[in-house]
Coordinates of C-alpha atoms in Angstrom, one line a residue:
Chain A
M1 CA 24.9 -20.8 -46.3
E2 CA 21.5 -19.5 -45.1
K3 CA 20.2 -21.5 -42.1
T4 CA 17.1 -19.6 -41.4
K5 CA 15.1 -21.2 -44.0
K6 CA 12.8 -23.7 -42.3
T7 CA 14.4 -24.7 -39.0
N8 CA 12.2 -26.3 -36.4
P9 CA 10.9 -23.6 -33.8
T10 CA 12.1 -25.6 -31.0
I11 CA 15.4 -26.0 -32.4
R12 CA 15.3 -22.2 -33.1
F13 CA 14.3 -21.5 -29.6
F14 CA 17.3 -23.7 -28.0
K15 CA 19.7 -22.0 -30.4
R16 CA 18.6 -18.7 -29.1
L17 CA 18.6 -20.1 -25.7
K18 CA 22.3 -20.8 -26.4
S19 CA 23.3 -17.4 -27.6
F20 CA 21.5 -15.7 -24.8
H21 CA 23.8 -13.6 -23.0
F22 CA 23.2 -12.8 -19.4
S23 CA 23.3 -9.2 -18.7
R24 CA 22.5 -7.1 -15.5
S25 CA 19.2 -5.8 -17.0
H26 CA 17.9 -9.7 -17.0
Y27 CA 17.7 -9.4 -13.2
A28 CA 14.5 -7.8 -13.7
L29 CA 13.2 -10.8 -15.8
P30 CA 11.6 -13.2 -13.1
Y31 CA 9.4 -10.3 -11.7
L32 CA 8.5 -9.0 -15.1
I33 CA 7.4 -12.3 -16.3
M34 CA 5.2 -12.7 -12.9
L35 CA 3.8 -9.3 -13.8
A36 CA 2.7 -10.5 -17.0
V37 CA 1.3 -13.7 -15.8
L38 CA -0.1 -12.8 -12.6
V39 CA -1.0 -9.2 -13.0
M40 CA -1.5 -8.3 -16.8
L41 CA -3.3 -11.6 -17.7
P42 CA -5.7 -11.6 -14.9
L43 CA -6.8 -8.0 -15.6
G44 CA -7.2 -9.2 -19.2
M45 CA -9.2 -12.2 -17.9
M46 CA -11.3 -10.1 -15.9
I47 CA -12.2 -7.8 -18.8
F48 CA -12.9 -10.7 -20.9
N49 CA -15.3 -12.1 -18.3
S50 CA -16.9 -8.8 -17.9
F51 CA -18.3 -9.7 -21.5
R52 CA -19.5 -12.9 -20.9
H53 CA -23.1 -13.8 -19.4
D54 CA -22.9 -15.4 -16.1
I55 CA -25.1 -18.4 -16.7
Y56 CA -25.2 -18.9 -20.3
G57 CA -21.5 -17.9 -21.1
H58 CA -22.1 -16.1 -24.4
F59 CA -20.9 -12.8 -25.4
T60 CA -22.9 -10.0 -24.2
L61 CA -23.1 -6.4 -23.0
F62 CA -25.8 -7.3 -20.4
N63 CA -23.3 -6.9 -17.4
Y64 CA -22.6 -3.0 -18.5
R65 CA -26.1 -2.5 -19.1
Q66 CA -26.7 -3.8 -15.6
F67 CA -24.5 -0.9 -14.2
F68 CA -26.7 1.8 -15.7
R69 CA -30.0 0.0 -15.3
T70 CA -30.0 0.3 -11.4
A71 CA -29.5 4.0 -10.2
G72 CA -28.1 2.6 -7.0
N73 CA -24.9 1.2 -9.0
W74 CA -23.7 4.3 -10.5
Q75 CA -24.8 6.7 -7.5
A76 CA -22.6 4.2 -5.4
M77 CA -19.7 4.7 -7.8
W78 CA -20.1 8.4 -8.1
R79 CA -20.6 8.5 -4.2
S80 CA -17.1 6.6 -4.1
L81 CA -15.4 8.8 -6.3
Y82 CA -16.3 12.1 -4.7
T83 CA -15.7 10.7 -1.1
A84 CA -12.2 9.6 -2.4
A85 CA -11.6 13.2 -3.6
I86 CA -12.8 14.5 -0.2
V87 CA -10.6 12.1 1.8
T88 CA -7.6 12.7 -0.4
V89 CA -7.8 16.6 -0.1
A90 CA -8.3 16.3 3.6
C91 CA -5.4 13.9 4.2
L92 CA -3.3 16.2 2.3
I93 CA -4.1 19.2 4.2
L94 CA -3.7 17.4 7.7
A95 CA -0.5 15.8 6.5
Y96 CA 1.3 18.5 4.9
P97 CA 2.0 20.6 7.7
V98 CA 3.2 17.5 9.7
A99 CA 5.4 16.4 7.0
F100 CA 6.7 20.0 6.4
I101 CA 7.6 20.3 10.2
L102 CA 9.1 16.9 10.6
S103 CA 11.1 17.3 7.5
N104 CA 12.6 20.6 8.6
P105 CA 15.8 20.4 10.6
K106 CA 15.1 23.3 12.6
F107 CA 12.2 21.8 14.2
N108 CA 12.9 18.2 14.2
R109 CA 16.1 16.1 13.7
S110 CA 15.0 12.5 14.7
T111 CA 13.4 9.9 12.4
T112 CA 11.7 8.1 15.4
I113 CA 8.7 10.4 15.4
I114 CA 7.9 9.6 11.7
F115 CA 7.9 6.0 12.7
A116 CA 5.3 7.1 15.6
F117 CA 2.9 8.3 13.0
A118 CA 3.3 4.9 10.9
L119 CA 3.0 2.8 14.0
P120 CA -1.0 2.7 13.9
M121 CA -0.5 1.2 10.6
W122 CA 0.6 -2.0 12.3
V123 CA -2.6 -2.1 14.4
N124 CA -4.7 -3.7 11.6
I125 CA -7.2 -1.2 9.7
M126 CA -10.0 -3.0 11.1
L127 CA -8.9 -2.8 14.5
R128 CA -8.4 0.9 13.9
T129 CA -11.7 1.3 12.4
I130 CA -13.3 -0.6 15.4
A131 CA -11.3 1.6 17.9
L132 CA -12.9 4.6 16.1
R133 CA -16.4 3.1 16.1
N134 CA -16.3 2.8 19.7
L135 CA -15.1 6.4 20.2
F136 CA -18.4 7.5 18.2
F137 CA -20.6 5.0 20.4
L138 CA -19.0 6.7 23.5
M139 CA -19.4 10.2 22.2
G140 CA -23.0 9.5 21.2
I141 CA -22.2 10.3 17.5
D142 CA -24.7 8.5 15.1
L143 CA -23.2 6.6 12.4
G144 CA -23.7 7.9 8.8
Y145 CA -21.8 9.6 6.0
P146 CA -19.7 12.1 8.0
T147 CA -18.4 9.1 10.3
V148 CA -17.4 7.2 7.1
V149 CA -15.4 10.2 6.0
I150 CA -13.8 10.7 9.2
G151 CA -13.0 6.9 9.5
L152 CA -11.3 7.0 6.0
I153 CA -9.2 10.0 6.9
Y154 CA -8.2 8.6 10.1
D155 CA -7.1 5.2 8.6
F156 CA -5.4 6.2 5.5
F157 CA -3.8 9.3 7.0
P158 CA -0.3 7.7 7.5
F159 CA -0.2 6.7 3.8
M160 CA -0.5 10.4 2.9
L161 CA 2.3 11.4 5.6
L162 CA 5.2 8.9 4.7
P163 CA 5.5 9.9 1.0
L164 CA 5.2 13.5 1.7
Y165 CA 7.9 13.5 4.4
T166 CA 10.1 11.2 2.0
S167 CA 9.8 14.0 -0.7
L168 CA 10.1 16.8 1.6
S169 CA 13.2 15.7 3.3
S170 CA 14.9 14.7 0.1
I171 CA 14.8 18.5 -0.9
D172 CA 18.4 20.2 -0.5
R173 CA 18.2 22.6 2.2
S174 CA 20.5 24.8 0.2
Y175 CA 17.9 25.8 -2.1
V176 CA 15.9 27.4 0.7
E177 CA 18.8 29.0 2.1
A178 CA 19.8 30.5 -1.4
G179 CA 16.2 31.6 -1.7
S180 CA 16.4 33.6 1.6
D181 CA 19.9 34.9 0.9
L182 CA 18.5 36.3 -2.3
G183 CA 15.7 38.0 -0.2
A184 CA 12.7 35.7 -0.5
G185 CA 10.5 35.8 2.5
A186 CA 9.3 32.3 4.1
V187 CA 5.8 32.6 1.9
R188 CA 7.8 32.9 -1.2
N189 CA 10.3 30.4 -0.5
F190 CA 7.8 27.8 0.1
S191 CA 5.5 28.4 -3.0
K192 CA 8.4 28.9 -5.3
I193 CA 10.8 26.1 -4.0
T194 CA 9.4 23.7 -1.4
L195 CA 5.8 23.2 -2.7
P196 CA 6.9 22.4 -6.4
L197 CA 9.7 20.2 -5.2
S198 CA 7.5 18.1 -3.2
V199 CA 5.0 17.5 -6.0
P200 CA 6.1 13.8 -6.5
G201 CA 5.2 13.1 -2.8
I202 CA 2.0 14.9 -3.2
V203 CA 1.1 12.8 -6.3
S204 CA 2.0 9.4 -4.8
G205 CA 0.4 10.1 -1.6
S206 CA -2.8 11.1 -3.5
I207 CA -2.8 8.3 -5.7
L208 CA -2.5 5.6 -2.7
I209 CA -5.3 7.4 -0.8
F210 CA -7.7 7.9 -3.6
M211 CA -7.3 4.3 -4.8
A212 CA -7.4 2.8 -1.2
T213 CA -10.8 4.9 -0.6
V214 CA -12.4 4.0 -3.7
S215 CA -11.7 0.1 -3.0
N216 CA -12.5 0.0 0.6
F217 CA -15.9 -1.3 1.4
A218 CA -15.2 -2.7 5.0
I219 CA -15.2 1.2 6.6
A220 CA -18.4 2.1 5.2
D221 CA -20.1 -1.2 6.5
L222 CA -18.4 -0.6 9.9
L223 CA -18.7 3.3 10.4
G224 CA -21.9 3.9 8.1
S225 CA -25.1 2.5 9.2
D226 CA -26.6 2.1 5.5
I227 CA -23.9 3.8 3.4
I228 CA -23.3 2.0 0.3
M229 CA -20.1 2.5 -1.4
F230 CA -19.0 1.1 -4.9
G231 CA -16.8 -1.5 -3.2
N232 CA -19.9 -2.8 -1.2
V233 CA -21.8 -3.2 -4.7
V234 CA -18.8 -5.0 -6.2
N235 CA -18.1 -7.1 -3.3
L236 CA -21.5 -8.5 -3.0
L237 CA -21.7 -9.2 -6.7
F238 CA -18.4 -11.1 -6.8
R239 CA -19.0 -12.8 -3.6
N240 CA -21.8 -14.5 -5.5
R241 CA -19.4 -15.7 -8.1
R242 CA -21.4 -18.4 -9.8
L243 CA -24.6 -16.1 -10.4
T244 CA -23.1 -12.3 -10.5
G245 CA -19.2 -12.7 -10.7
N246 CA -19.2 -11.7 -14.2
V247 CA -21.4 -8.6 -13.5
G248 CA -19.0 -7.9 -10.6
S249 CA -16.1 -8.2 -13.2
A250 CA -17.9 -5.5 -15.6
F251 CA -18.3 -2.9 -12.7
A252 CA -14.6 -3.4 -11.8
T253 CA -13.7 -3.1 -15.4
I254 CA -15.6 0.4 -15.5
L255 CA -13.6 1.7 -12.4
L256 CA -10.3 0.5 -14.2
V257 CA -11.3 2.4 -17.2
I258 CA -12.0 5.6 -15.1
I259 CA -8.9 5.2 -13.4
V260 CA -6.6 4.7 -16.6
A261 CA -8.3 7.6 -18.3
S262 CA -7.8 9.9 -15.5
M263 CA -3.9 8.8 -15.0
L264 CA -3.4 9.5 -18.8
A265 CA -5.1 12.9 -18.4
T266 CA -2.9 13.8 -15.4
S267 CA 0.4 12.6 -16.9
R268 CA -0.5 14.6 -20.0
L269 CA -1.2 17.9 -17.8
T270 CA 2.1 17.2 -15.8
R271 CA 4.2 16.6 -18.9
K272 CA 2.8 19.8 -20.5
K273 CA 4.1 21.6 -17.5
G274 CA 7.5 20.0 -18.1
G275 CA 8.0 18.8 -14.3
G276 CA 10.3 16.0 -14.7
T277 CA 10.1 13.6 -11.7
Q278 CA 13.1 12.4 -10.1
G279 CA 13.6 9.1 -8.3
G280 CA 13.1 11.0 -5.1
G281 CA 9.5 11.7 -3.8
R282 CA 8.2 8.2 -3.8
L283 CA 7.4 6.3 -0.9
Chain B
M1 CA 12.8 39.9 18.3
T2 CA 13.7 37.2 15.6
K3 CA 14.5 35.1 18.6
R4 CA 11.2 35.2 20.1
T5 CA 9.4 34.7 16.7
E6 CA 11.7 31.6 16.3
T7 CA 10.6 30.2 19.7
T8 CA 6.9 30.8 19.1
K9 CA 7.4 29.3 15.4
K10 CA 8.8 26.1 17.3
I11 CA 6.1 26.0 19.7
I12 CA 3.4 26.1 17.1
A13 CA 5.1 23.5 15.1
R14 CA 5.4 21.2 18.1
S15 CA 2.0 21.7 19.2
I16 CA 0.6 20.6 15.5
V17 CA 2.7 17.4 15.7
I18 CA 1.5 16.6 19.1
G19 CA -1.9 17.6 18.3
M20 CA -2.0 15.1 15.4
L21 CA -0.4 12.3 17.4
I22 CA -2.8 12.8 20.2
L23 CA -5.9 12.6 17.5
L24 CA -4.1 9.4 15.9
Y25 CA -3.6 7.5 19.1
F26 CA -6.8 8.7 21.3
P27 CA -9.2 6.0 19.7
L28 CA -6.3 3.3 20.0
M29 CA -5.6 4.4 23.7
L30 CA -9.5 3.8 24.6
L31 CA -9.3 0.6 23.1
I32 CA -6.4 -0.3 25.1
V33 CA -7.8 0.9 28.3
F34 CA -11.0 -0.9 27.7
S35 CA -9.0 -4.1 27.1
F36 CA -8.7 -4.7 30.7
T37 CA -12.4 -5.0 31.4
P38 CA -14.5 -7.8 30.4
S39 CA -17.7 -6.0 29.5
V40 CA -18.9 -6.7 25.9
A41 CA -19.8 -3.2 24.9
M42 CA -17.2 -0.7 25.3
G43 CA -17.5 2.2 27.7
S44 CA -19.0 0.5 31.0
W45 CA -16.2 -0.7 33.1
S46 CA -17.0 -3.7 35.1
G47 CA -13.9 -4.2 36.9
F48 CA -10.3 -4.8 36.0
S49 CA -9.4 -8.3 34.7
F50 CA -7.3 -10.0 32.1
S51 CA -10.2 -12.2 30.9
L52 CA -10.4 -10.6 27.5
Y53 CA -6.8 -11.8 27.2
R54 CA -7.7 -15.3 28.1
D55 CA -10.8 -15.2 25.6
L56 CA -8.4 -13.9 22.9
F57 CA -6.1 -17.1 23.4
N58 CA -8.6 -19.5 23.7
N59 CA -10.5 -18.2 20.5
S60 CA -9.2 -20.6 17.9
R61 CA -10.4 -18.4 14.9
A62 CA -8.8 -15.3 16.6
M63 CA -5.5 -17.2 16.8
E64 CA -5.7 -18.8 13.5
A65 CA -6.4 -15.3 11.9
V66 CA -3.3 -13.6 13.8
R67 CA -1.2 -16.6 12.6
T68 CA -2.3 -16.4 9.0
T69 CA -1.7 -12.6 8.8
F70 CA 1.8 -12.5 10.4
L71 CA 2.8 -15.6 8.4
V72 CA 1.6 -14.3 5.2
A73 CA 3.0 -10.9 5.8
A74 CA 6.6 -12.4 6.8
I75 CA 6.7 -14.9 4.0
S76 CA 5.4 -12.4 1.1
S77 CA 7.5 -9.5 2.2
A78 CA 10.6 -11.9 2.3
I79 CA 10.1 -12.8 -1.2
A80 CA 9.2 -9.3 -2.0
V81 CA 12.6 -7.9 -1.0
I82 CA 14.5 -10.6 -2.9
L83 CA 12.4 -10.2 -6.1
G84 CA 12.0 -6.4 -5.8
T85 CA 16.0 -6.0 -5.2
F86 CA 16.8 -8.1 -8.4
T87 CA 14.0 -6.1 -10.3
A88 CA 15.4 -2.7 -9.4
I89 CA 19.0 -3.8 -10.2
G90 CA 17.8 -5.2 -13.6
I91 CA 15.5 -2.1 -14.5
F92 CA 18.4 0.4 -13.3
N93 CA 20.6 -1.3 -16.0
M94 CA 18.1 -1.1 -18.9
K95 CA 18.1 1.2 -21.8
K96 CA 16.3 4.3 -21.5
N97 CA 12.9 3.3 -23.1
K98 CA 12.7 -0.3 -21.8
Q99 CA 13.6 1.2 -18.5
E100 CA 10.5 3.6 -18.5
L101 CA 8.3 0.9 -19.8
S102 CA 9.1 -1.4 -17.2
L103 CA 9.1 0.7 -14.3
A104 CA 5.7 1.8 -15.2
G105 CA 4.6 -1.7 -15.6
T106 CA 5.8 -2.5 -11.9
Q107 CA 3.6 0.3 -10.7
I108 CA 0.5 -1.1 -12.1
T109 CA -0.7 -2.6 -8.8
V110 CA 0.3 0.5 -7.1
I111 CA -1.7 3.0 -9.2
N112 CA -4.7 0.4 -9.8
A113 CA -7.4 0.3 -7.2
E114 CA -7.0 -2.6 -4.7
I115 CA -10.5 -4.0 -5.4
V116 CA -9.7 -4.3 -9.3
T117 CA -6.5 -5.9 -8.4
G118 CA -8.1 -8.3 -6.0
I119 CA -10.9 -9.4 -8.4
A120 CA -8.4 -9.8 -11.1
F121 CA -6.0 -12.1 -8.7
A122 CA -9.1 -14.3 -7.8
T123 CA -10.2 -14.5 -11.3
L124 CA -7.1 -16.1 -12.3
F125 CA -7.3 -18.2 -9.4
V126 CA -10.7 -19.5 -10.3
A127 CA -9.8 -20.0 -14.0
M128 CA -6.6 -22.0 -12.7
M129 CA -9.0 -24.3 -10.7
N130 CA -11.2 -24.8 -13.6
I131 CA -8.2 -26.2 -15.6
N132 CA -7.6 -28.4 -12.7
I133 CA -4.4 -26.8 -11.7
P134 CA -4.3 -28.0 -8.0
I135 CA -4.6 -24.5 -6.1
R136 CA -7.1 -23.5 -3.5
F137 CA -8.0 -20.3 -1.9
G138 CA -5.6 -20.1 1.1
Y139 CA -2.1 -19.7 2.1
V140 CA -0.6 -20.0 -1.4
T141 CA -3.1 -17.5 -3.0
L142 CA -2.7 -15.2 -0.5
V143 CA 1.0 -14.9 -0.6
I144 CA 0.9 -15.0 -4.4
A145 CA -1.5 -11.9 -4.3
H146 CA 0.5 -10.1 -1.5
V147 CA 3.9 -10.7 -3.0
M148 CA 2.6 -9.1 -6.6
F149 CA 1.2 -6.0 -4.7
I150 CA 3.9 -5.3 -2.2
T151 CA 7.1 -5.9 -4.4
P152 CA 6.6 -2.5 -6.1
F153 CA 7.1 -0.8 -2.8
V154 CA 10.4 -2.8 -2.6
I155 CA 11.5 -1.4 -5.8
L156 CA 10.7 2.0 -4.9
A157 CA 12.7 2.1 -1.8
V158 CA 16.0 0.4 -3.4
M159 CA 15.7 2.4 -6.7
P160 CA 17.2 5.7 -5.1
R161 CA 20.1 3.8 -3.6
L162 CA 21.1 2.4 -6.9
Y163 CA 21.2 6.0 -8.2
R164 CA 23.5 6.9 -5.5
L165 CA 25.7 4.0 -6.1
N166 CA 29.2 4.7 -7.4
P167 CA 28.8 3.3 -11.2
N168 CA 32.5 2.4 -11.4
L169 CA 31.9 -0.3 -8.4
Y170 CA 30.7 -2.9 -10.4
E171 CA 33.4 -2.5 -13.4
A172 CA 36.1 -2.2 -10.5
G173 CA 35.0 -5.8 -9.1
L174 CA 35.1 -7.3 -12.7
D175 CA 38.5 -5.8 -13.1
L176 CA 39.8 -7.3 -10.0
G177 CA 38.8 -10.7 -11.1
A178 CA 35.3 -11.4 -9.5
G179 CA 32.7 -12.7 -11.9
P180 CA 29.7 -10.8 -12.7
M181 CA 27.4 -12.9 -10.3
K182 CA 30.0 -12.6 -7.4
T183 CA 30.5 -8.7 -8.0
M184 CA 26.8 -8.5 -7.9
F185 CA 26.3 -10.4 -4.6
T186 CA 29.5 -9.2 -2.9
V187 CA 29.9 -5.5 -4.1
V188 CA 26.8 -4.3 -5.1
M189 CA 24.1 -5.9 -2.8
P190 CA 25.8 -5.0 0.3
Q191 CA 25.4 -1.3 -0.7
L192 CA 21.6 -1.7 -1.2
I193 CA 21.0 -3.1 2.3
P194 CA 19.6 0.0 3.6
G195 CA 17.1 0.4 0.8
M196 CA 16.3 -3.5 1.2
I197 CA 15.5 -3.0 5.0
S198 CA 13.2 0.0 4.5
G199 CA 11.8 -1.9 1.4
F200 CA 11.1 -5.0 3.9
A201 CA 9.5 -2.7 6.5
L202 CA 7.2 -1.1 4.0
A203 CA 6.3 -4.5 2.6
F204 CA 5.6 -5.9 5.7
T205 CA 3.4 -3.1 7.0
I206 CA 1.3 -2.9 3.9
S207 CA 0.9 -6.7 3.8
L208 CA -0.3 -6.6 7.6
D209 CA -2.7 -3.8 6.9
D210 CA -4.2 -5.2 3.8
F211 CA -8.0 -6.0 3.9
V212 CA -9.4 -5.8 0.4
V213 CA -7.0 -7.9 -1.8
S214 CA -7.1 -10.5 1.1
S215 CA -10.8 -10.5 1.2
F216 CA -11.2 -11.7 -2.3
N217 CA -8.3 -14.3 -2.0
T218 CA -8.6 -16.0 1.4
G219 CA -11.2 -18.4 0.9
H220 CA -12.2 -19.9 4.2
L221 CA -8.7 -18.9 5.9
N222 CA -9.1 -15.7 8.0
T223 CA -6.6 -12.7 8.2
I224 CA -7.2 -10.4 11.2
S225 CA -9.1 -8.1 8.9
T226 CA -11.3 -10.8 7.3
W227 CA -12.2 -12.3 10.5
L228 CA -13.1 -8.9 12.1
Y229 CA -15.1 -8.1 8.8
N230 CA -16.8 -11.4 9.0
S231 CA -17.6 -11.0 12.5
R232 CA -19.0 -7.4 12.2
Q233 CA -22.5 -8.0 13.4
G234 CA -21.2 -8.8 16.8
I235 CA -17.6 -7.6 17.1
P236 CA -15.9 -9.8 19.6
P237 CA -14.6 -7.9 22.6
E238 CA -11.3 -9.8 22.4
S239 CA -10.4 -7.6 19.5
R240 CA -9.7 -4.7 22.0
A241 CA -7.0 -7.2 23.7
L242 CA -5.6 -7.9 20.4
S243 CA -5.1 -4.3 19.6
A244 CA -3.5 -3.9 22.8
L245 CA -0.9 -6.7 22.2
I246 CA -0.2 -5.4 18.6
F247 CA 0.2 -2.1 19.7
A248 CA 2.5 -3.1 22.5
L249 CA 4.4 -5.1 20.1
A250 CA 4.8 -2.2 17.7
F251 CA 5.7 0.3 20.6
I252 CA 8.5 -1.9 21.9
A253 CA 10.0 -1.9 18.2
L254 CA 9.6 1.7 18.2
V255 CA 11.4 2.2 21.6
V256 CA 14.2 0.0 20.3
L257 CA 14.4 1.8 17.3
Y258 CA 14.7 5.0 19.0
I259 CA 17.4 3.8 21.4
K260 CA 19.3 2.6 18.6
N261 CA 19.1 5.9 16.6
K262 CA 20.3 7.9 19.8
K263 CA 23.5 5.6 20.1
S264 CA 24.3 5.6 16.4
Q265 CA 23.8 9.6 16.7
K266 CA 26.2 9.6 19.7
A267 CA 28.6 7.6 17.8
F268 CA 28.6 9.8 14.9
R269 CA 29.3 12.9 17.0
G270 CA 32.2 11.0 18.6

């Protein structure tokens, strides 16, 4: 008896529901569904909107042409991208020694001090930025591009320190001891053991900082007198939702494409090196 | 000889850490010092007074912003902890391929730029309004957006604990006659609590500190960040008092944590 001939789809659905067997992997279902509906779908809608004219609603590439038509637009994006690179590298250089020292039981055994570094995150990002702005005024420093960069580094520093610390402190100390027993010096130990094993922390910290810097427009507004970042452009376009919202969506889509492309490129690079990332190193 | 190099190393290490802490705290300290003087521009001292604190509590917009920020952070990180823990358990028990795919999926909001995520959320909410779903920019949209972008951090915090869990524990629970649900809640979950706590702390902190995603999804409701951003032409001096208060709160939490750590260390040593 073949029952699959032409059963009503609703009946079929309920039959499948009846035979649905709950297993532990289904605990992930609610969030994965939410992810599809509340994250993936909106991204798709944003991309869809980016091809529609704001006023007439027809399919068009006008919004994308708009990006290249005004030099200010792609200049702002370029500025944001290289600023993000500068800020990420600067945070890495500043945070790595601190994370290295704090994760080394020779120098530090308490976890409280790492919380001391995370504490400014509780004082809101805007309050931190305002604090810095006041400091610049007191010191008589004029606002401009350098102050924006300093502000970004200052605001996002903890976001680099925490993943670095987690990744460095999860390294098994016996590796380093084995290294010194076998005659490796401190420098060699660091370059051959500690640094490679802390790569997951470096990667996740860098992603966090890079994306936060590319996105932020408030810091440029508060700390740069007339520095326009990509975020400022997109924000203005999207604020004016009825008239230029879809242009803003197109600009955001361009950023999304750049992000996806660079992620694919780096993941291919790291995979070639064969460095398997284990659950550790993340935030 | 080596002992001396060890101590110099320690001194260098300590001074790097302390130097960074000073750099990190100096601007905030300055703000706190000047929260006790009523002058509008910072830097001029016009006598000690608590008037900025009084102004802060009388400023209804500021109070609304504080309430919104902490309420949204508390609600969304509470939801995120439950959701994130379940998701971590689910993903942990998946088969290899599905597991990699799902884990990558949950990281979308972490890897994506906040500005793209924020705009995408807003696009969805506007579309929902267009088809007459009764939703308005405000608490609901803020909480939905925050939950979606802080849950991945909970998953990342809980995941390592799952790997450290004894895989036979669940089977043992089943063998001893507890149902699958009961085993999950009474045997597995309690083992995950440390991960859940650090996940909550992380989620709460990130929600508190958020500006970009919130700014696209608040509407007329203000969080601390959007309130300050919207009044950036003349930053209200009360904000100095607000910084001082939040700082004091966080500092107290830090001290409590420190004392607790000290105690547990002592207990551990016997």
